[in-house]
Each structure stands twice: as structure tokens, then as C-alpha cells.
Amino acid sequence: MEQYRLQAIDLTKVYEDGKKGLVTAIDRVNLEVKDGEFVMIVGPSGCGKTTLINILGGLNTATSGEVLLDGKPVQGPGADRGMVFQGYSLFPWLTVQKNVEFGLKMKKMPKAQRAEQAKKFIDLVGLTGFENALPKQLSGGMKQRVAIARTLANEPEILLMDEPFGALDAQTRVVMQELLADISKKTKTTILFITHDIDEAVLLGDRIYVMSRRPGTIREVLDVNIPGVRSHESLVLPEFLATKKKIMDMLWQESMDAAMDQ
Amino acid sequence: MKNKRRYINVEHLLSFICFALIIGLWCVLSFGGMVSELFLPSPVAVAKRIVELYKDGSLWANCFESTARVVVGWFWSVVVALPCGMLMANSRKFSAFIQPIIEFARYLPVVALVPLTLLYLGIDETQKYTIIFLGTFFQLVLMVCDTVSGVDANLINAAKTLGAGKWQVYKEVIFPAALPGLMDDFRLTIGWAWTYLVVAEMVAAQNGLGYMILRSQRYLATDTIFAGLILIGLIGLITDFLFRLLTRIVAPWHERLTDK
Ligand SMILES: Nc1ncnc2c1ncn2[C@@H]1O[C@H](COP(=O)(O)OP(=O)(O)O)[C@@H](O)[C@H]1O
Ligand SMILES: [Mg+2]
């Protein structure tokens, strides 16, 4: 049997909502992420993407099913699964440097080593010179750069990202996507990235899981074959457009079905 | 930046005008002979009285005694309320255990507890501290709980996925994130502590501003009553100022709406 970095087996989450009764957010989701792979999950808003990634990250518990990291079941959050959230989750009282050092401090890494490691990742995200800035002095894009550096500095087994660029303006978003594509190539970090943006999914992913509307299930898995380095120029390649069309058709079908149901 | 500076000056001016108006009204009422000296002593009489108190040494002694009582009573209330409130915010079980009794105690009038404190604790300083503690503790616990519950869950989640353990989350995230709010809670409760001071000095006290005011009532020394009130108000203003300053020092990262 092939060993996966991360594996989700039959994950189901049923919320008990006071008003609506039982709400099935995700239903028997299975997925695998291989070592060094950049995997995308794309699905319409409200289909259970955040629920899924929070279960993988240990911030939420599944009603049934299992999460395996390197073949071993995991429970609760841990430094082995780093997360980057849509909302800026920087610690506002810490400088950029101290934010990036946070996980290392939790691990009780010695001060000097901590500083050096943090510098390396601040440099990787292009924020050298901003070490002593406070989060409130940074733009949205810069904040997410810090969040990425903070998570990567911790050297997690896998990086879980929940619509990390969703709150950014279109131009900044493309810049950040290119940065992330570059980081993934340089560091060979295994990444699972969630989005509702089809362009983003096709631009970044080696493989894409397409989710159905709620209750979220995996509808299809696609391999992405786009030649060359992924950048804004990839957005007009025929391979890009072909894959984008396929996903659009699937999601279009989903919304048609949703409309028919009502 | 320039704009901001000017703005602050306008605000200071407005505060000053408010005080000036009140003192002006006071002058008109007393010098104009509209209210008898017995009920409303003139500003000059009160000022004279303050100078007298200063000269005979009782001004500092009384201010010091009262401030010490307020600070000690309030300090214990902070020391106990802080961990209690934090636990309440983070443990449903602890909250279920303690919340009802706190809500119950919160409504008990502190004045009504004076006889019991005298019976249990006698007439020494501990009884005074206890009154101030009782007056502030139950409110403060709930305020701390509220402030701590309001800490952004995103920050706590981020810390957990960065490998922070339970204690580390408290120490490295919840406490610093809540600090500006907690400073506000502390500032408000020390204000209330001053209002309970008079209750604390009502019985079996030989000194203090509250005692001074109560005793003056017996001799109809309204000038002394006014002097005492003004002194308490001034100490309050200074305390408030110090707290705001301290908040800026311990949480310089904190943005307030009024800063913008
Ligand atoms: N704590 C919760 N209690 C009840 N329902 C929830 C809760 N969290 C999410 N849901 C519901 O589950 C569904 C999926 O939510 P979510 O995972 O946030 O979707 P997405 O991230 O894809 O937009 C939504 O319909 C949402 O209303
Ligand atoms: Mg979401």
C-alpha cells in the first residue's frame, strides 16, 4: 500500500444546529495528499470546506471517519499540521519577527537558533526589513506573508490553507499565488489548499478535488498538467483554460441541481 | 499626525470648559447668595478648608489611609478575580459551578454586609479591605470572564496549530490578547472601590476621607464635606490617568477607536 502524507477516510460531520436540527456539512469525504504534492480543494461557498480543513487540522472533530498523517491517526491540533487561515490571525502584540518565532518558542528552541530560523523564512516570503514592524502596520498581503512564514518556520509535515487569499484584492492575490507557487517549488512543502476560486485552484494545484454543494462530498479528482512555471502567464494557456472549463461545468451542474431542488 | 494633535487640544479645552462651567455656576450660586452657606459653602471657603487640612497634616494622612484601603481591597479582588474569570471563560464546568453564586452575590448590597464583617473580622483594617473586596470582586469576575471570552478564536486556533499547549495558549495568547480589555476592567473597578470606601469607613474608622466626610456631617461642616469630595474626585482623575498611561505602556500595540 502506498503511504500518503495525509489521508482522510470517510470523514463525515453532522452539526447540531438549534434551529435547523441536524446539518450534514460533509459526507464521507476521502482524500489523499502525497509527499511534496500541492493539492487543491475547490467547492462552492458553504459546501463544508472550512469544516473539512479544520477537521484535518484538528480544530474540529469529525462525527465519523479518520485522519491519518504518515499513516498514523491524529487527533487534536498539532505543529505537524500547520494552518493558514483566511482571517489575519497574526498576534497583534508581537512584531513580525516574534510572530514568525512563535511556534519555535512553543517548541522551546533556543533564542539564537529561533531568530536565525525566523529570519530565513521572513526572507523567503520577501519581508526582510520588516522584522520589527507590528501587524497593524502591514497591508493585508504582507500579513498573509507573515502568516505563511510563521507556519513554514515551524516545518510542518503538511501546510493546510483555508482560502488564505480570499480577503485580498485581485492584484495582490495573483502576486501571493505566484509567491506560494515559488515557495512550494523551493521548499517542497506538502500543501493542501482550499478555495472557492477556480482560477486559483487550477493555477496552483498539481491535483484538484472538486466538491459538491452541501452536504459536501468529493465529486471528482483532476490532475492538472500545465507546462512551465506557474505564474500569471499560465492563466491564458490552453491547458489552463481546458481544466478551468471542466471545473466550471461541474460546479455549474451543481448549482443547476441546487436550483432544481428548491 | 498634525490633525490628531490639534484634535487632542480641542478635547482638553472642552474638558476644561466643563469644569470651568461647573465652578462658575457654583460661584454664582454661593456668592450670589442664592443658597445658604450651610448647604453650599463658597469655593473660597472650601479652598481655605483644604489649605487648613494640608497645614494640620490631616490631608495627606487621610488621602493616604483611604488610598491604601482602596488599593489593597481592590488588589485582592484583582488577584482572585483574574484566575476565576479566566477559568470561567474557558471551562464550562467551572462556569456552571461558580456563575450562579457570583450572580447571586453581585446583587447583595454591600452596606448590608457591614454588620457581618464587623462580627467576623472586628474593626481593624482587614474589615475595611473586605468591604472593598466584596464591593468589587463579583463584578470584576464577570467582567474578566467577558473580556477573556471575547479574545479572537482565530488567534487561539493559530496558536494551537503552531504547537502551543493548553498552558502556553493561556500565557502566550489569551492573556496578552485580553490585557487591554482587562486594564479597562481594572480601571473601572478601582473607581467603584472608591465608592465603597465610604461604606468601609462608615463604622469603626479613625481616619480616611470617607470618615472625614461622615464626621463632618455630624458637625454640619459642609466645607469639609466638599473638600473631601473634591479630594476623592482628584484622586480618581489621577488614578484614571495612570491607568490609561499604564495601558499604553503594557499594550502599545492596541488600537482604540478613538485613536483614529
Ligand atoms: N458550528 C456550526 N454549527 C452549525 N452549522 C455549521 C457550523 N459550522 C458550519 N456550519 C454549516 O456547515 C456548512 C458548511 O460550512 P463551512 O464548512 O464553513 O463551509 P465553507 O467553508 O465551504 O463555506 C454551512 O452550511 C454552515 O452553515
Ligand atoms: Mg470557509
Short mmCIF file of C-alpha atoms in Angstrom, two decimals, chain A:
data_model
loop_
_atom_site.label_atom_id
_atom_site.label_comp_id
_atom_site.label_asym_id
_atom_site.label_seq_id
_atom_site.Cartn_x
_atom_site.Cartn_y
_atom_site.Cartn_z
CA MET A 1 0.00 0.00 0.00
CA GLU A 2 1.25 3.42 -0.87
CA GLN A 3 1.99 5.63 2.08
CA TYR A 4 0.37 9.05 1.96
CA ARG A 5 1.47 12.16 3.81
CA LEU A 6 -2.14 12.94 4.71
CA GLN A 7 -5.19 10.81 4.26
CA ALA A 8 -8.84 11.42 5.09
CA ILE A 9 -11.02 8.33 5.41
CA ASP A 10 -14.79 8.61 5.25
CA LEU A 11 -14.93 11.94 7.07
CA THR A 12 -18.46 12.95 7.97
CA LYS A 13 -19.53 15.94 10.03
CA VAL A 14 -23.05 16.49 11.27
CA TYR A 15 -23.70 19.74 13.12
CA GLU A 16 -26.47 20.03 15.65
CA ASP A 17 -28.00 23.36 14.83
CA GLY A 18 -30.56 24.64 17.31
CA LYS A 19 -32.94 25.95 14.65
CA LYS A 20 -32.32 23.74 11.63
CA GLY A 21 -31.86 20.49 13.50
CA LEU A 22 -29.11 18.26 12.10
CA VAL A 23 -26.96 19.73 9.34
CA THR A 24 -24.64 17.41 7.43
CA ALA A 25 -21.72 19.63 6.42
CA ILE A 26 -19.54 16.98 4.79
CA ASP A 27 -20.44 13.43 3.90
CA ARG A 28 -17.94 10.53 3.64
CA VAL A 29 -15.05 12.56 2.27
CA ASN A 30 -11.99 10.58 1.20
CA LEU A 31 -8.81 12.24 0.04
CA GLU A 32 -5.09 11.70 -0.11
CA VAL A 33 -2.13 14.03 -0.30
CA LYS A 34 1.26 12.62 -1.32
CA ASP A 35 4.59 13.81 -0.07
CA GLY A 36 5.55 17.11 -1.72
CA GLU A 37 2.27 17.44 -3.58
CA PHE A 38 0.27 20.65 -3.98
CA VAL A 39 -3.37 19.61 -3.71
CA MET A 40 -6.34 21.92 -4.13
CA ILE A 41 -9.90 21.50 -2.95
CA VAL A 42 -12.40 23.66 -4.77
CA GLY A 43 -16.08 23.90 -3.99
CA PRO A 44 -18.93 26.40 -3.71
CA SER A 45 -19.33 28.54 -0.58
CA GLY A 46 -20.98 26.70 2.28
CA CYS A 47 -20.11 23.24 0.96
CA GLY A 48 -18.12 22.37 4.06
CA LYS A 49 -14.56 23.30 3.03
CA THR A 50 -13.71 25.04 6.29
CA THR A 51 -15.29 22.21 8.24
CA LEU A 52 -13.15 19.70 6.34
CA ILE A 53 -9.84 21.53 6.73
CA ASN A 54 -10.48 22.24 10.40
CA ILE A 55 -11.04 18.54 10.97
CA LEU A 56 -7.79 17.76 9.14
CA GLY A 57 -6.04 20.38 11.26
CA GLY A 58 -7.59 19.06 14.47
CA LEU A 59 -9.55 22.23 15.29
CA ASN A 60 -12.86 20.47 14.72
CA THR A 61 -13.84 16.85 15.35
CA ALA A 62 -15.44 14.57 12.79
CA THR A 63 -18.70 12.83 13.58
CA SER A 64 -17.17 9.75 11.99
CA GLY A 65 -14.13 8.88 9.94
CA GLU A 66 -10.43 9.19 10.45
CA VAL A 67 -7.46 11.43 9.62
CA LEU A 68 -4.09 9.77 9.06
CA LEU A 69 -0.78 11.64 9.00
CA ASP A 70 2.02 9.49 7.62
CA GLY A 71 -0.25 6.52 8.20
CA LYS A 72 -0.93 7.26 11.87
CA PRO A 73 -4.27 8.53 13.15
CA VAL A 74 -4.15 12.10 14.52
CA GLN A 75 -6.40 13.84 17.00
CA GLY A 76 -6.46 17.48 18.01
CA PRO A 77 -4.31 20.26 16.63
CA GLY A 78 -0.54 19.99 16.43
CA ALA A 79 2.55 21.59 14.96
CA ASP A 80 2.79 18.74 12.41
CA ARG A 81 -0.15 20.21 10.51
CA GLY A 82 0.48 23.93 10.01
CA MET A 83 -2.51 26.10 9.09
CA VAL A 84 -3.01 29.44 7.39
CA PHE A 85 -6.47 30.96 7.74
CA GLN A 86 -8.43 33.45 5.68
CA GLY A 87 -8.71 35.92 8.55
CA TYR A 88 -5.45 37.50 9.54
CA SER A 89 -4.51 35.54 12.61
CA LEU A 90 -1.27 37.32 13.49
CA PHE A 91 -0.67 38.12 17.14
CA PRO A 92 -1.10 41.90 17.15
CA TRP A 93 1.21 42.42 20.14
CA LEU A 94 4.16 40.67 18.51
CA THR A 95 6.48 42.04 15.84
CA VAL A 96 6.84 40.23 12.52
CA GLN A 97 9.98 38.55 13.84
CA LYS A 98 8.29 37.38 17.07
CA ASN A 99 5.20 36.22 15.20
CA VAL A 100 7.34 34.02 12.98
CA GLU A 101 9.25 32.74 16.01
CA PHE A 102 6.05 31.84 17.87
CA GLY A 103 5.88 28.13 17.04
CA LEU A 104 9.61 27.73 17.65
CA LYS A 105 9.25 29.33 21.06
CA MET A 106 6.44 26.88 21.87
CA LYS A 107 8.91 24.12 20.99
CA LYS A 108 11.43 25.72 23.36
CA MET A 109 14.01 26.19 20.63
CA PRO A 110 16.95 28.28 21.92
CA LYS A 111 16.68 32.01 21.27
CA ALA A 112 19.53 32.45 18.83
CA GLN A 113 18.50 29.49 16.71
CA ARG A 114 14.90 30.73 16.75
CA ALA A 115 15.92 34.14 15.46
CA GLU A 116 18.01 32.63 12.68
CA GLN A 117 15.26 30.25 11.55
CA ALA A 118 12.68 33.06 11.57
CA LYS A 119 14.98 35.33 9.51
CA LYS A 120 15.28 32.60 6.90
CA PHE A 121 11.52 32.36 6.43
CA ILE A 122 10.93 36.11 6.62
CA ASP A 123 13.38 36.33 3.76
CA LEU A 124 11.60 33.53 1.90
CA VAL A 125 8.32 35.48 1.88
CA GLY A 126 10.12 38.70 0.92
CA LEU A 127 9.66 40.64 4.13
CA THR A 128 13.28 41.29 5.03
CA GLY A 129 13.44 44.76 6.56
CA PHE A 130 10.02 44.43 8.23
CA GLU A 131 11.19 42.26 11.14
CA ASN A 132 10.35 44.87 13.74
CA ALA A 133 7.04 46.02 12.30
CA LEU A 134 3.80 45.31 14.16
CA PRO A 135 0.95 43.60 12.28
CA LYS A 136 -1.17 46.78 12.34
CA GLN A 137 1.49 48.48 10.23
CA LEU A 138 1.23 45.87 7.43
CA SER A 139 -1.09 45.55 4.43
CA GLY A 140 -3.34 42.50 4.04
CA GLY A 141 -0.95 40.80 1.62
CA MET A 142 2.00 41.39 3.92
CA LYS A 143 0.07 39.98 6.87
CA GLN A 144 -0.57 36.77 4.95
CA ARG A 145 3.11 36.61 4.05
CA VAL A 146 3.90 36.72 7.76
CA ALA A 147 1.27 34.04 8.47
CA ILE A 148 2.82 31.80 5.81
CA ALA A 149 6.33 32.38 7.15
CA ARG A 150 5.16 31.71 10.70
CA THR A 151 3.67 28.37 9.71
CA LEU A 152 6.56 27.30 7.47
CA ALA A 153 9.20 28.22 10.08
CA ASN A 154 7.65 25.50 12.21
CA GLU A 155 8.49 22.96 9.46
CA PRO A 156 5.15 21.16 9.47
CA GLU A 157 4.60 17.85 7.70
CA ILE A 158 1.84 19.49 5.72
CA LEU A 159 0.58 23.03 5.21
CA LEU A 160 -3.20 23.40 5.35
CA MET A 161 -4.55 26.62 3.83
CA ASP A 162 -8.17 27.77 4.07
CA GLU A 163 -8.85 30.44 1.43
CA PRO A 164 -5.77 32.36 2.59
CA PHE A 165 -6.01 34.96 -0.19
CA GLY A 166 -9.80 35.32 -0.12
CA ALA A 167 -9.73 38.72 1.55
CA LEU A 168 -7.09 40.24 -0.74
CA ASP A 169 -7.67 42.44 -3.78
CA ALA A 170 -7.27 40.79 -7.19
CA GLN A 171 -3.77 42.13 -7.96
CA THR A 172 -2.32 41.27 -4.57
CA ARG A 173 -3.92 37.85 -4.82
CA VAL A 174 -2.05 37.00 -8.04
CA VAL A 175 1.22 38.18 -6.51
CA MET A 176 0.60 35.97 -3.48
CA GLN A 177 -0.32 32.99 -5.66
CA GLU A 178 2.95 33.33 -7.56
CA LEU A 179 4.83 33.63 -4.29
CA LEU A 180 3.20 30.47 -2.95
CA ALA A 181 3.90 28.53 -6.18
CA ASP A 182 7.52 29.62 -5.85
CA ILE A 183 7.74 28.67 -2.16
CA SER A 184 6.22 25.28 -2.83
CA LYS A 185 8.83 24.61 -5.50
CA LYS A 186 11.72 25.84 -3.37
CA THR A 187 10.80 24.16 -0.10
CA LYS A 188 8.99 21.07 -1.45
CA THR A 189 6.41 21.60 1.29
CA THR A 190 3.34 19.40 1.02
CA ILE A 191 0.33 21.70 0.68
CA LEU A 192 -3.42 21.21 0.88
CA PHE A 193 -5.14 24.40 -0.20
CA ILE A 194 -8.85 25.15 -0.10
CA THR A 195 -10.59 27.71 -2.25
CA HIS A 196 -13.84 28.59 -3.99
CA ASP A 197 -11.88 30.36 -6.73
CA ILE A 198 -11.50 28.09 -9.80
CA ASP A 199 -8.62 30.14 -11.30
CA GLU A 200 -6.70 29.83 -8.07
CA ALA A 201 -7.29 26.08 -7.92
CA VAL A 202 -6.09 25.46 -11.47
CA LEU A 203 -3.19 27.89 -11.22
CA LEU A 204 -1.69 26.35 -8.09
CA GLY A 205 -2.70 22.70 -7.94
CA ASP A 206 -0.96 19.53 -9.06
CA ARG A 207 -4.24 17.84 -8.34
CA ILE A 208 -7.71 19.21 -7.68
CA TYR A 209 -10.55 17.75 -5.67
CA VAL A 210 -13.88 19.22 -6.73
CA MET A 211 -16.52 19.23 -4.00
CA SER A 212 -20.26 19.11 -4.44
CA ARG A 213 -22.56 21.57 -2.73
CA ARG A 214 -23.69 20.79 0.81
CA PRO A 215 -23.58 18.12 2.13
CA GLY A 216 -20.04 18.33 0.75
CA THR A 217 -18.76 15.22 -0.96
CA ILE A 218 -15.83 14.72 -3.31
CA ARG A 219 -17.33 14.93 -6.76
CA GLU A 220 -14.25 14.44 -8.88
CA VAL A 221 -10.45 14.45 -8.82
CA LEU A 222 -8.47 16.07 -11.66
CA ASP A 223 -4.79 16.10 -12.47
CA VAL A 224 -3.50 19.44 -13.67
CA ASN A 225 -0.85 19.46 -16.37
CA ILE A 226 0.25 22.99 -17.07
CA PRO A 227 3.68 23.31 -18.62
CA GLY A 228 6.36 25.59 -17.17
CA VAL A 229 6.47 27.66 -14.02
CA ARG A 230 3.09 28.61 -12.64
CA SER A 231 2.62 32.36 -12.90
CA HIS A 232 0.03 34.89 -14.02
CA GLU A 233 1.02 33.98 -17.58
CA SER A 234 -0.29 30.45 -17.05
CA LEU A 235 -3.78 31.95 -16.77
CA VAL A 236 -4.13 32.09 -20.57
CA LEU A 237 -2.53 28.78 -21.55
CA PRO A 238 -4.86 26.34 -23.36
CA GLU A 239 -4.16 23.64 -20.72
CA PHE A 240 -5.20 26.07 -18.01
CA LEU A 241 -8.37 27.07 -19.79
CA ALA A 242 -9.34 23.49 -20.58
CA THR A 243 -9.06 22.43 -16.94
CA LYS A 244 -10.86 25.57 -15.79
CA LYS A 245 -13.74 24.82 -18.16
CA LYS A 246 -14.07 21.28 -16.86
CA ILE A 247 -14.39 22.51 -13.28
CA MET A 248 -16.74 25.32 -14.23
CA ASP A 249 -19.03 22.80 -15.93
CA MET A 250 -19.06 20.62 -12.83
CA LEU A 251 -19.81 23.48 -10.48
CA TRP A 252 -22.39 24.85 -12.91
CA GLN A 253 -24.11 21.48 -12.86
CA GLU A 254 -24.01 21.61 -9.05
CA SER A 255 -25.76 24.97 -8.92
CA MET A 256 -28.31 23.84 -11.53
CA ASP A 257 -29.10 20.83 -9.35
CA ALA A 258 -29.37 23.12 -6.35
CA ALA A 259 -31.82 25.35 -8.19
CA MET A 260 -33.90 22.34 -9.26
CA ASP A 261 -34.10 21.13 -5.66
CA GLN A 262 -35.72 24.36 -4.50
#
